[in-house]
Short mmCIF file of C-alpha atoms in Angstrom, two decimals:
data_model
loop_
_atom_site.label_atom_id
_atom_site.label_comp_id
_atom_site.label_asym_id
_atom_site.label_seq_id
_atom_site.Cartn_x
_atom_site.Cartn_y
_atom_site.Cartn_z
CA UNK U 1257 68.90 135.22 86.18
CA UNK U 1258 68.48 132.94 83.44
CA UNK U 1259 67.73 129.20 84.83
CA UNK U 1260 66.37 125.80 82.79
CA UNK U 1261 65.61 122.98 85.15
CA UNK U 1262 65.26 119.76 83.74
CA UNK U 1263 63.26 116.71 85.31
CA UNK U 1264 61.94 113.45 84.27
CA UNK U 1265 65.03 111.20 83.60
CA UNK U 1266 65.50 107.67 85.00
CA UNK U 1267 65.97 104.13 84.05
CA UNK U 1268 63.56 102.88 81.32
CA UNK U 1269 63.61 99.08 79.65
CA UNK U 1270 64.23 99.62 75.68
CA UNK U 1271 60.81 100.47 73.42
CA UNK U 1272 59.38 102.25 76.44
CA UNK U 1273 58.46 105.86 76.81
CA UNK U 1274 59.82 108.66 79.08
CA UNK U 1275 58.98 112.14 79.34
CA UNK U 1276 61.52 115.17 79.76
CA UNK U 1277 60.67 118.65 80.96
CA UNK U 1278 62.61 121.58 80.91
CA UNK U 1279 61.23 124.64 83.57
CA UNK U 1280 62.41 127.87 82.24
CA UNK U 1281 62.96 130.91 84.45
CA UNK U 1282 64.58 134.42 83.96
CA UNK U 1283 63.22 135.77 80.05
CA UNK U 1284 60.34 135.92 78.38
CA UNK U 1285 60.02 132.07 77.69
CA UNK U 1286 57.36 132.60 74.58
CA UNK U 1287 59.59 134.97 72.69
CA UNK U 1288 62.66 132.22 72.31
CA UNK U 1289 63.46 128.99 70.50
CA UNK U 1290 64.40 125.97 72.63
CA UNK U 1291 66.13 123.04 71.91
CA UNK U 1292 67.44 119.41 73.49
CA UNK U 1293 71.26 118.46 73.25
CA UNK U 1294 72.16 115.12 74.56
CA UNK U 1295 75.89 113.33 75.72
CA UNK U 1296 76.52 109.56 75.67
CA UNK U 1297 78.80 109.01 78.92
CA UNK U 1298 82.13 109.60 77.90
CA UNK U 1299 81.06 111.08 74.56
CA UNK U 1300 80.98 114.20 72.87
CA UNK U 1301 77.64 116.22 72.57
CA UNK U 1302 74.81 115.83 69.97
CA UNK U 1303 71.72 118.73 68.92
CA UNK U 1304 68.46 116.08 69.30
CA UNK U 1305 65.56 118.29 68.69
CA UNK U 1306 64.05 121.93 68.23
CA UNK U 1307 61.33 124.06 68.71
CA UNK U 1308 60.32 128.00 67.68
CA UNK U 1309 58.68 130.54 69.80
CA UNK U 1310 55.06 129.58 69.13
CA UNK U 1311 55.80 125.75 68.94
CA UNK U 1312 55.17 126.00 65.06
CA UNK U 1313 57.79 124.48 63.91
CA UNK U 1314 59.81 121.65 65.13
CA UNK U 1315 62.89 119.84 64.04
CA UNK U 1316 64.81 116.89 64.54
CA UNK U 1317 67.67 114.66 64.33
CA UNK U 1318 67.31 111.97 61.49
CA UNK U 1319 67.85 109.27 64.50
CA UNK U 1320 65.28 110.15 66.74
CA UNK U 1321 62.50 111.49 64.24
CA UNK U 1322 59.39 109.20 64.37
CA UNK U 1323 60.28 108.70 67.69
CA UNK U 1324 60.67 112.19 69.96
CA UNK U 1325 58.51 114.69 69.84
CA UNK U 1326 59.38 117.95 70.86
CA UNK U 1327 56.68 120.48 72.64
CA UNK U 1328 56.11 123.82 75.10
CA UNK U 1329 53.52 125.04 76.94
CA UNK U 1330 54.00 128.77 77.00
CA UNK U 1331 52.24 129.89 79.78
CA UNK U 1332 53.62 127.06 81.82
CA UNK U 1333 57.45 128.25 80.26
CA UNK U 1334 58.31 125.01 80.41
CA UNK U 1335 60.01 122.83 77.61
CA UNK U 1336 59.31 119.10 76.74
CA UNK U 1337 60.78 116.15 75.13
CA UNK U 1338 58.58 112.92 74.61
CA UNK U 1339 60.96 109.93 73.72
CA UNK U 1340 59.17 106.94 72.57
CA UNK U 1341 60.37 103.60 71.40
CA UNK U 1342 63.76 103.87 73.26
CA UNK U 1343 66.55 102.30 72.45
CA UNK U 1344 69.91 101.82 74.42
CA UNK U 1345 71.88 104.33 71.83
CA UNK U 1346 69.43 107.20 73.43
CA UNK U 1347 71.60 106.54 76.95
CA UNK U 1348 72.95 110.12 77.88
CA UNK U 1349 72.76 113.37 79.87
CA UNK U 1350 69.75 115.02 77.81
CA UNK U 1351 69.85 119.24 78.17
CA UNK U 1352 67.84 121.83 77.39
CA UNK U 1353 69.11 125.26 76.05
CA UNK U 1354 67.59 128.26 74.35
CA UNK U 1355 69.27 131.44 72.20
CA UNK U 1356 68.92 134.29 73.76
CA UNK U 1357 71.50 135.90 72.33
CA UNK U 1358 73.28 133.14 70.30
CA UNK U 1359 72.48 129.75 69.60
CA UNK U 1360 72.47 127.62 72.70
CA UNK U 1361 73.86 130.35 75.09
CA UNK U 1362 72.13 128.96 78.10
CA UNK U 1363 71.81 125.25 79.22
CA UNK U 1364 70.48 123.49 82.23
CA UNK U 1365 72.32 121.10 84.76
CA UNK U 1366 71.08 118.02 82.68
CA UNK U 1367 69.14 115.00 83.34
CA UNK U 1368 70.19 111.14 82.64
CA UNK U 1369 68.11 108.86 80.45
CA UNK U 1370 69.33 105.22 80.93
CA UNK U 1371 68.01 102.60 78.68
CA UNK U 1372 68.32 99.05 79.66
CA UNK U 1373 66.93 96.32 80.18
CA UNK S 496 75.51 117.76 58.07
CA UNK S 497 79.00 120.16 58.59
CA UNK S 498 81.15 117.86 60.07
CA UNK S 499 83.82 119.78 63.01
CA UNK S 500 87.30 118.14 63.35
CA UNK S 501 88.53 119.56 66.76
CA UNK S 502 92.33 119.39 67.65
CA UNK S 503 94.00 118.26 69.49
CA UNK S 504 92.05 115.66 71.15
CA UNK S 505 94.10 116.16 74.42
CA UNK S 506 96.35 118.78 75.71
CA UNK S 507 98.57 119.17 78.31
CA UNK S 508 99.74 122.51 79.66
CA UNK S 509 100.46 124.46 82.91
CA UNK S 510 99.26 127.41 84.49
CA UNK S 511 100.59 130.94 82.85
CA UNK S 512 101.24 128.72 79.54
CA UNK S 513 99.46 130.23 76.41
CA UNK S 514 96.74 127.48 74.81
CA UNK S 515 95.44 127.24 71.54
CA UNK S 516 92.45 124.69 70.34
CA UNK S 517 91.82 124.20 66.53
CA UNK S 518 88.74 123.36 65.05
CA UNK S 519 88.15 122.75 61.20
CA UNK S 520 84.34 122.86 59.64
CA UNK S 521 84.28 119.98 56.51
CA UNK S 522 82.67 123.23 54.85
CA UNK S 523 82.43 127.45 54.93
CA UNK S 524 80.27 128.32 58.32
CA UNK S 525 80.45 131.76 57.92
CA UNK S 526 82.12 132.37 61.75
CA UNK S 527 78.95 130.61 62.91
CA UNK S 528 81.08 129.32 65.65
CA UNK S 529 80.74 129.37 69.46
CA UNK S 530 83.36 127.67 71.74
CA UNK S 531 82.20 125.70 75.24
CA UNK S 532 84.17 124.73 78.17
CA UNK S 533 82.84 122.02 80.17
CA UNK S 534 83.80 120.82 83.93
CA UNK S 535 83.16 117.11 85.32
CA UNK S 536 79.28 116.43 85.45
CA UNK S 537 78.41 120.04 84.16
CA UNK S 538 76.54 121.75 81.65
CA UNK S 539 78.74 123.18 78.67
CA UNK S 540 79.26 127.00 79.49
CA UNK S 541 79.34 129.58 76.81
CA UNK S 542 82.70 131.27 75.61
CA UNK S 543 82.58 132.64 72.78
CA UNK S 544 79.98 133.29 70.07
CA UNK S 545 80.17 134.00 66.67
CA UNK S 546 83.87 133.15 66.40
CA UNK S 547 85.22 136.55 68.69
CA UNK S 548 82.35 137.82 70.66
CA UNK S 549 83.42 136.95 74.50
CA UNK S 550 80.03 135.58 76.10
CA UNK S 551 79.21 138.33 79.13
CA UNK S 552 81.35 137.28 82.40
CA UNK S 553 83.67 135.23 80.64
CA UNK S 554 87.30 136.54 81.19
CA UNK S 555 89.37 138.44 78.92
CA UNK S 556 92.32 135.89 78.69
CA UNK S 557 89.79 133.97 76.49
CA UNK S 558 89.62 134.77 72.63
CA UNK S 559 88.75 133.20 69.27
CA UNK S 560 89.68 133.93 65.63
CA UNK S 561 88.80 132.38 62.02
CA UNK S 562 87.12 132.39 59.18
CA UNK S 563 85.53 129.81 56.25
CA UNK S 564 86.40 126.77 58.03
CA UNK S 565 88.93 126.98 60.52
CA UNK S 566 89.06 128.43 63.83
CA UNK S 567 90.73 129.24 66.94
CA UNK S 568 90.19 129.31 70.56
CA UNK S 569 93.00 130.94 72.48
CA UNK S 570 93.70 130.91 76.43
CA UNK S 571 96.16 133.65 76.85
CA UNK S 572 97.52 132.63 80.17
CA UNK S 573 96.21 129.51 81.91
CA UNK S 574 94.71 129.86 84.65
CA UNK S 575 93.91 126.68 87.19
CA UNK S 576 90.26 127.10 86.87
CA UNK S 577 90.38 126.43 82.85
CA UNK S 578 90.94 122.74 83.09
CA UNK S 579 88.36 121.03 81.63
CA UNK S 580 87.03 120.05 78.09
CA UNK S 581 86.33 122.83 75.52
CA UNK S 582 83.88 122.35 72.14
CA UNK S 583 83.45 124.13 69.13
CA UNK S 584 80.07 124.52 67.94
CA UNK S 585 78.88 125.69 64.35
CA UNK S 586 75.60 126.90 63.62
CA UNK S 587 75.49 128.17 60.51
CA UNK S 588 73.08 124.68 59.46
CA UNK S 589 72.37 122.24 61.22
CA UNK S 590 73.78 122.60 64.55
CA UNK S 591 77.33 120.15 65.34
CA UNK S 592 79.53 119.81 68.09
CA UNK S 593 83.48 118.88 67.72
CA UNK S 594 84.52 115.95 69.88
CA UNK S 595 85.95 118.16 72.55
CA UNK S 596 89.55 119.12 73.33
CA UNK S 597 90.44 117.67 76.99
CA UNK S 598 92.80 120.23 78.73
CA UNK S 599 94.63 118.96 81.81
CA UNK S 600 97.33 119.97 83.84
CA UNK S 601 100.73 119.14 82.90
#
């Protein structure tokens, strides 16, 4: 059974740091691309960030690049999202999700990010 | 980026009623299009990939049509467990979401 746990959320003053990570269970973790979705409270859902296979190649939303950096660690199969300089705009449920047979066919329960001072 | 204009925004139906939700890509997506249902404080759950392919599990009353830029999720016959909000999705660049279709119980 497919699973993706994420941890690492919380309450965070704006321009600090936080770290997501995203434990992936079920496939072959190295042979899929992962990504990071997030949803404002009340709001609709938004891609953030993404990552291939090998960690090569990485990609991200205009708002968050310079700021996020997305990473894996392959033989931990675990996903992670490094969110620096935070502002209150980044406040949402952050996901992770990967393609194993379509884009974003599996997701994990979610983790809040609240920024505020 | 593609924008998605989902519609309606909110729809009200009961259970047995047939349910369709509209979305409309601001350009060709080539039936790069997967459809979501989402429940209170859940993760989005896969329906439907690639405009018509029914994600594995995912009942039969659930179907989805289109081409170019507009598309179609259809609930043949509500059921109570298919309240929630529903998304389209388009991946054919960089990946949007529509705003999400809110179906609740008449």
């Amino acid at each position: 059974e497919v699973q993706l746990v994420e941890s690492g959320g919380g309450l965070v003053q704006p321009g600090r740091s936080l770290k997501l990570s995203c434990a992936a269970s079920g496939f072959t973790f190295s042979n899929y691309g992962m990504h990071w979705i997030r949803q404002a409270p009340t709001k609709g859902l938004e891609w953030v960030a993404s990552i291939s296979p090998s960690g090569g190649s990485t990609y991200y939303r205009d708002s968050v690049k310079g700021r996020f950096t997305i990473s894996r660690d392959n033989a931990k199969s675990t996903l992670y999202l490094q969110m620096d300089s935070l502002r209150s705009e980044d406040t949402a449920t952050y996901y992770c999700a990967t393609d194993l047979t379509t884009r974003f066919d599996y997701w994990g329960q979610g983790v809040m990010v609240t920024v505020s001072s | 980026d593609i924008q998605m204009t989902q519609s309606p925004s909110l729809l009200s139906a009961s259970v047995g009623d047939r349910v369709t939700i509209n979305c409309k890509a601001s350009q060709n997506i080539n039936k790069y299009l997967n459809w979501y249902q989402q429940k209170l404080g859940e993760a989005p759950k896969l329906l439907i990939y690639n405009t018509n392919n029914l994600q594995t599990g995912i009942p039969s009353r659930f179907s989805g049509s289109g081409s170019g830029t507009d598309y179609t999720l259809t609930i043949s016959s509500l059921q109570p467990e298919d309240f929630g909000t529903y998304f389209c999705f388009q991946h054919n660049s960089w990946p949007t979401f529509g705003a999400g279709t809110k179906l609740e119980l008449k």
